[in-house]
PDB file of C-alpha atoms in Angstrom:
ATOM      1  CA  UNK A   1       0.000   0.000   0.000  1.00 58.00           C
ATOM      2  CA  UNK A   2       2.564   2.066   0.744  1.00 80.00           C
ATOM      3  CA  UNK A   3       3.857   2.197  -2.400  1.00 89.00           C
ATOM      4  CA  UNK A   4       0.426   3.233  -3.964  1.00 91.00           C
ATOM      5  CA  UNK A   5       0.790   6.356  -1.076  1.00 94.00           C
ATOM      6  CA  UNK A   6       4.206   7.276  -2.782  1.00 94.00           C
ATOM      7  CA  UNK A   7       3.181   7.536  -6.280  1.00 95.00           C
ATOM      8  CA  UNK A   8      -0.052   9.826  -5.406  1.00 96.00           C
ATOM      9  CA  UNK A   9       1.659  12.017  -3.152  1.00 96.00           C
ATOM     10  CA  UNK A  10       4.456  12.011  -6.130  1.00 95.00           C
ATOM     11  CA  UNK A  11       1.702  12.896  -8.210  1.00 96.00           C
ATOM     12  CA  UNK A  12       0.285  15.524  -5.599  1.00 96.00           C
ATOM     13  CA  UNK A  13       3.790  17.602  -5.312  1.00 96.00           C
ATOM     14  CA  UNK A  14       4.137  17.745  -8.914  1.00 95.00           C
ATOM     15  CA  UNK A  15       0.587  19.391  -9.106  1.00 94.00           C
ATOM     16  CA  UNK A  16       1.564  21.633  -6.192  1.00 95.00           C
ATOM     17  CA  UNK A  17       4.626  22.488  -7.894  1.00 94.00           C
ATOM     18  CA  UNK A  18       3.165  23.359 -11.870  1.00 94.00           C
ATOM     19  CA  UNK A  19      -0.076  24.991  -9.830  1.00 92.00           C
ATOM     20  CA  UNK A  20       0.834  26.144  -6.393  1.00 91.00           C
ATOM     21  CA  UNK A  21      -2.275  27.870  -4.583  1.00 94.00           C
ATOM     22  CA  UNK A  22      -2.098  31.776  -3.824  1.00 93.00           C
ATOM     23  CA  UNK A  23      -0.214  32.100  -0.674  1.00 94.00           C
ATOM     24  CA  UNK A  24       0.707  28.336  -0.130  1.00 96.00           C
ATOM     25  CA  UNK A  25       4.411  26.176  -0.661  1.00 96.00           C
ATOM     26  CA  UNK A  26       4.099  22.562   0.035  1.00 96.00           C
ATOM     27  CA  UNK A  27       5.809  19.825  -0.367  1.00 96.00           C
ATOM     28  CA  UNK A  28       8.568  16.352   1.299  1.00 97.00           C
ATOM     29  CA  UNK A  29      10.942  17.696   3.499  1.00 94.00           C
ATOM     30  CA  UNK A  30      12.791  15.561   1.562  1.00 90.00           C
ATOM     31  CA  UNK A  31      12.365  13.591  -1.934  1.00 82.00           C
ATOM     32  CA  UNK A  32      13.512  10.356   0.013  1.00 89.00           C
ATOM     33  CA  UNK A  33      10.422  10.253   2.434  1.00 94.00           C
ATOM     34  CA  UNK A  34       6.860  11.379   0.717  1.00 95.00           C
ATOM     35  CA  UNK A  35       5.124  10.571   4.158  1.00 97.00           C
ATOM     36  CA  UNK A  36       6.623  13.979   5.995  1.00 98.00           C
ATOM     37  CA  UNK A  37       5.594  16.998   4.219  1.00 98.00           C
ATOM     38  CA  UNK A  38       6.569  21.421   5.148  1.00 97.00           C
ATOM     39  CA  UNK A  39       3.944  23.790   4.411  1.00 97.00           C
ATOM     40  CA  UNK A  40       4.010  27.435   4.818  1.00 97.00           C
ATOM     41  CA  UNK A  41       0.818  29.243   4.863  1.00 97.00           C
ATOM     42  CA  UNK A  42       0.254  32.970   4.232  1.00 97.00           C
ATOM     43  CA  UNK A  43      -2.458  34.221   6.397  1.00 96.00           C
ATOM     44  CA  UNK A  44      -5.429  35.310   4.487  1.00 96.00           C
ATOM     45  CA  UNK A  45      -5.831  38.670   3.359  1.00 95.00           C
ATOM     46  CA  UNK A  46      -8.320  41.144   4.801  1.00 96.00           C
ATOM     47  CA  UNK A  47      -8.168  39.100   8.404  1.00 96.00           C
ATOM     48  CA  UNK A  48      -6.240  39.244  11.690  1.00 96.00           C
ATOM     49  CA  UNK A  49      -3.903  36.890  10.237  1.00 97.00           C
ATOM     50  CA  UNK A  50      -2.656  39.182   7.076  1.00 96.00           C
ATOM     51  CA  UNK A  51       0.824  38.761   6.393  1.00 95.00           C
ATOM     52  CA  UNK A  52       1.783  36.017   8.500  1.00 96.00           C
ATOM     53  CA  UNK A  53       3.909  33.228   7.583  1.00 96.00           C
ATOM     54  CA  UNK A  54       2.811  29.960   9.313  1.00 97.00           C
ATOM     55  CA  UNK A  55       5.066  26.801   9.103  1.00 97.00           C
ATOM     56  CA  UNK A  56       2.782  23.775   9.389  1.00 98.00           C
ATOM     57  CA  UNK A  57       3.981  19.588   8.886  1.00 98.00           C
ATOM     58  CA  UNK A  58       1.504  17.375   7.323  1.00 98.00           C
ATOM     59  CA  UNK A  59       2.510  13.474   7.880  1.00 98.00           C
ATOM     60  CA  UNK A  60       0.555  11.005   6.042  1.00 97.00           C
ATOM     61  CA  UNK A  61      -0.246   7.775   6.756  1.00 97.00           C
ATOM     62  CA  UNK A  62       0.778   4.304   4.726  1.00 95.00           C
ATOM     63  CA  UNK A  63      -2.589   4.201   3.333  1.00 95.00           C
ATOM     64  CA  UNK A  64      -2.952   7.809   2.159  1.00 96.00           C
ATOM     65  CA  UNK A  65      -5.700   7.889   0.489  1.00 96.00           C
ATOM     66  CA  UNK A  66      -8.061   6.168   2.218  1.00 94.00           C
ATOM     67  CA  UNK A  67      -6.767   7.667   5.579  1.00 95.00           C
ATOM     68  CA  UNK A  68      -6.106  11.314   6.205  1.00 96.00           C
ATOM     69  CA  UNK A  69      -2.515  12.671   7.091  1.00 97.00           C
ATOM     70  CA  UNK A  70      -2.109  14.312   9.867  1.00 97.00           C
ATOM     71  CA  UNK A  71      -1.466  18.550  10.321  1.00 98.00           C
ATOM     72  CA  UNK A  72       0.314  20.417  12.828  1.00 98.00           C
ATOM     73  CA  UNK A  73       1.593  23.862  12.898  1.00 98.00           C
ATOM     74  CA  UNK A  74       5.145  24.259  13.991  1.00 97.00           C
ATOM     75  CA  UNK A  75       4.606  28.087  15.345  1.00 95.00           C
ATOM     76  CA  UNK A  76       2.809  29.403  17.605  1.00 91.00           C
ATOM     77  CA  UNK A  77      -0.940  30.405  16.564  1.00 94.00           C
ATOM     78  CA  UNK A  78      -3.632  30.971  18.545  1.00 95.00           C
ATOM     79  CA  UNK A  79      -6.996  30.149  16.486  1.00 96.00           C
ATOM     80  CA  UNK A  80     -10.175  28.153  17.995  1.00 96.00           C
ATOM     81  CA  UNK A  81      -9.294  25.433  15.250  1.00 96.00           C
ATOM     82  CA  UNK A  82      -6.019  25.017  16.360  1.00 97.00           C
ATOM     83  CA  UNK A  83      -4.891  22.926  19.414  1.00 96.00           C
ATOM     84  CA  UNK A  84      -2.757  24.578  21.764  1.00 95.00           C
ATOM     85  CA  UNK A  85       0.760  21.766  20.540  1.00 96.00           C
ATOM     86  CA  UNK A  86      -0.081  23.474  16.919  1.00 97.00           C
ATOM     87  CA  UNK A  87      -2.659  20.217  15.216  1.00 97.00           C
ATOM     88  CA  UNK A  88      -5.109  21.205  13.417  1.00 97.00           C
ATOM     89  CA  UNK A  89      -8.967  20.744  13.575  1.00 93.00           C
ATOM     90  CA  UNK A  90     -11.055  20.901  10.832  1.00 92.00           C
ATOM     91  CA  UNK A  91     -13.510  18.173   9.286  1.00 89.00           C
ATOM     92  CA  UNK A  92     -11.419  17.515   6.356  1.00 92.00           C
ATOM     93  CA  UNK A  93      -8.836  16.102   8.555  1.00 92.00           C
ATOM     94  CA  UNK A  94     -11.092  13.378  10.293  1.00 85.00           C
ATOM     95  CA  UNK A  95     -11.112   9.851   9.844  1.00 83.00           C
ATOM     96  CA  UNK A  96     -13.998   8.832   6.732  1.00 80.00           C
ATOM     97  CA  UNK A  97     -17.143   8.036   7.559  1.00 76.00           C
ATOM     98  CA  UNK A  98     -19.735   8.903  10.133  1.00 67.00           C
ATOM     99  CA  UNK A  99     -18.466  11.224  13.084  1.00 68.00           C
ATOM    100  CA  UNK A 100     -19.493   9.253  16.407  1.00 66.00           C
ATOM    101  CA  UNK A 101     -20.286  12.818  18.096  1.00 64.00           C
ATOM    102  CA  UNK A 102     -23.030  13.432  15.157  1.00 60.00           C
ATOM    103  CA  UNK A 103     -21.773  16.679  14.663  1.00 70.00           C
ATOM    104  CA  UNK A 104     -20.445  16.464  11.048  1.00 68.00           C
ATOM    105  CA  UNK A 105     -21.978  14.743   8.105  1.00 72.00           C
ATOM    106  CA  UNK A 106     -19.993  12.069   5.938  1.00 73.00           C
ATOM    107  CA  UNK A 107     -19.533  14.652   3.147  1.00 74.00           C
ATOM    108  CA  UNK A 108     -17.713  16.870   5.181  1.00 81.00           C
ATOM    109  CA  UNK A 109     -15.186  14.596   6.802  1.00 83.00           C
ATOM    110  CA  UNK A 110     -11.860  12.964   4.855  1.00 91.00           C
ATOM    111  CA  UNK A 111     -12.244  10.749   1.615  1.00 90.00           C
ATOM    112  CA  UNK A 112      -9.795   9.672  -1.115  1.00 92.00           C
ATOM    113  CA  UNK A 113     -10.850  12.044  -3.368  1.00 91.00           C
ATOM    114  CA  UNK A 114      -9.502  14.549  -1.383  1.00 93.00           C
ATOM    115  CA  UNK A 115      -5.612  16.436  -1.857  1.00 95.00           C
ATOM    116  CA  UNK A 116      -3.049  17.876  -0.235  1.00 96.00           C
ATOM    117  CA  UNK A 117      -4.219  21.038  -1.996  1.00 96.00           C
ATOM    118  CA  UNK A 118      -8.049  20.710  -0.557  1.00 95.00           C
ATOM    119  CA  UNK A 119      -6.707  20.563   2.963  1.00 96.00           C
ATOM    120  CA  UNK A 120      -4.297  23.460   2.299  1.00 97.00           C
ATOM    121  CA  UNK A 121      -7.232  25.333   0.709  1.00 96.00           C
ATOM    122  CA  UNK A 122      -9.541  24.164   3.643  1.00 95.00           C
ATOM    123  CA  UNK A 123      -7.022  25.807   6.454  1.00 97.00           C
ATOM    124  CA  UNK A 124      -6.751  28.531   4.973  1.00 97.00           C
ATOM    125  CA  UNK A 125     -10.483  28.841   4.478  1.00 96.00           C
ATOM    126  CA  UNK A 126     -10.409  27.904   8.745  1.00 96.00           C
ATOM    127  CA  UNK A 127      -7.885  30.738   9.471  1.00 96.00           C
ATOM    128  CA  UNK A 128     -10.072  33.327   8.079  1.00 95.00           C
ATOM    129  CA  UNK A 129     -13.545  32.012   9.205  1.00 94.00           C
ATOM    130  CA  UNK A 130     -13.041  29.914  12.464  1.00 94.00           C
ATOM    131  CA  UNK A 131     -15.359  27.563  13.670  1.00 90.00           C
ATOM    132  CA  UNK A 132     -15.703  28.340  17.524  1.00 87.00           C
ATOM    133  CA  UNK A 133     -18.849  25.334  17.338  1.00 84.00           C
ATOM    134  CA  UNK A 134     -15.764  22.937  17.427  1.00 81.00           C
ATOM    135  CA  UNK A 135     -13.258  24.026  19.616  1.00 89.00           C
ATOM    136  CA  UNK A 136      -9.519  22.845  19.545  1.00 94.00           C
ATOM    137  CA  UNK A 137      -8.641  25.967  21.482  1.00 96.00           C
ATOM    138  CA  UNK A 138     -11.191  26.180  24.320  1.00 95.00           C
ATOM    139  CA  UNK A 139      -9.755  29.888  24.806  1.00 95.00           C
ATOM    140  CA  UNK A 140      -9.059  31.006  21.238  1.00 96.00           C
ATOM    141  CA  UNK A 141     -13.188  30.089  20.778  1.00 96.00           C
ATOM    142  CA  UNK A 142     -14.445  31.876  23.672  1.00 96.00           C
ATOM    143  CA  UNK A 143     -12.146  34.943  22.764  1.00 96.00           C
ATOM    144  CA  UNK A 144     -13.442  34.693  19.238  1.00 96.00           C
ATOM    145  CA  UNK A 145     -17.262  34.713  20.298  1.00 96.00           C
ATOM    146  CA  UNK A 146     -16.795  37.406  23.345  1.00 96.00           C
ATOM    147  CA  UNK A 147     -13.622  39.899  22.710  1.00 97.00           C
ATOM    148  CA  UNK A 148     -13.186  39.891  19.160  1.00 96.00           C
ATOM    149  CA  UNK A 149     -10.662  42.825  19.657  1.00 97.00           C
ATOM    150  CA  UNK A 150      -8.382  41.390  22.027  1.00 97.00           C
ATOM    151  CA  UNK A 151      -8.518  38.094  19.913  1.00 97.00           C
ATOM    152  CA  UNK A 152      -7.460  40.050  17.157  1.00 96.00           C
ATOM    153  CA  UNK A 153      -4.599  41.689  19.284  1.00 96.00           C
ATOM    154  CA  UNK A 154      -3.268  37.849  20.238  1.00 95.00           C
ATOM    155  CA  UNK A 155      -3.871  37.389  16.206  1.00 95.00           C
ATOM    156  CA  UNK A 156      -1.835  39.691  15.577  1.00 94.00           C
ATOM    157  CA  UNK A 157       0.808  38.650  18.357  1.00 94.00           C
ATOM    158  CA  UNK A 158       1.162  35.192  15.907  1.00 92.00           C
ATOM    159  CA  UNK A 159       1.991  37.196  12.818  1.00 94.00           C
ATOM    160  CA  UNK A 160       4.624  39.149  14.059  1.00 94.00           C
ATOM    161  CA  UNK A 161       5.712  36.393  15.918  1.00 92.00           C
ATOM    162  CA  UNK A 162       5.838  34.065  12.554  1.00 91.00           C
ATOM    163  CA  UNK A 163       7.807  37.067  10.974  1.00 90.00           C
ATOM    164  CA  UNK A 164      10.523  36.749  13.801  1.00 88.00           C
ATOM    165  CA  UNK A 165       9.325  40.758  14.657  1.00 82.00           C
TER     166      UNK A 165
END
């Protein structure tokens, strides 16, 4: 299976590479090992997170497709979507098939037809809208919901932080 994972993820980078997203790099750490992946994110424009740099991993799994990798932000970013050791929460990222807590529908969660470019797409999608329904970040939700302004201020802590200012 594992070598079915290679080739797509192969196939993946070379997409990312001849297409890259606005505001997105991706791609192996190194060409010897597919499964361990560096992103860096630019933080959407028009939001709290404009002009931020974020460093994120993505590790896949030995069945990538049919499982989801795995994505954690290497800096520190405080976001209701976004677990305090940097992993990242959104639907897109669960396992397939019916979430046990009822809260998302099949559609929503992981499937094969999915990319590296889709999640990508879908964080940066989560950085600008955040879903404080589904809490990684018990604080960064109930900032988000009560004190936009000072969550904005702590927002804008990250960026400069991701810039080394």
């Amino acid at each position: 299976m594992a070598g079915a994972a290679v080739k797509r993820l192969m196939a993946e980078y070379k997409q990312l590479t001849l297409n890259p997203p606005e505001g997105i790099v991706a791609g192996p750490q190194d060409e010897e090992n597919y499964f361990e992946w560096e992103a860096l994110i630019m933080g959407p424009e028009g939001t709290c997170f404009e002009g931020g740099v974020f460093p994120a991993k993505l590790t896949f799994p030995n069945d990538y497709p049919l499982s989801p990798p795995q994505m954690r932000f290497t800096c520190d970013l405080f976001h209701p979507n976004i677990y305090p050791d940097g992993r990242v929460c959104i639907s897109i990222l669960h396992a397939p098939g019916d979430d046990p807590l009822g809260y998302e529908s099949s559609a929503e969660r992981w499937s094969p037809v999915q990319s590296v470019e889709k999640i990508l797409l879908s964080v940066v999608s989560m950085l600008a809208e955040p879903n404080d329904e589904s809490a990684a970040n018990v604080d960064a939700a109930k900032c988000w919901r009560d004190d936009r302004k000072l969550f904005e201020e702590r927002a804008k802590k990250s960026v400069r932080k991701s810039l080394n200012l």
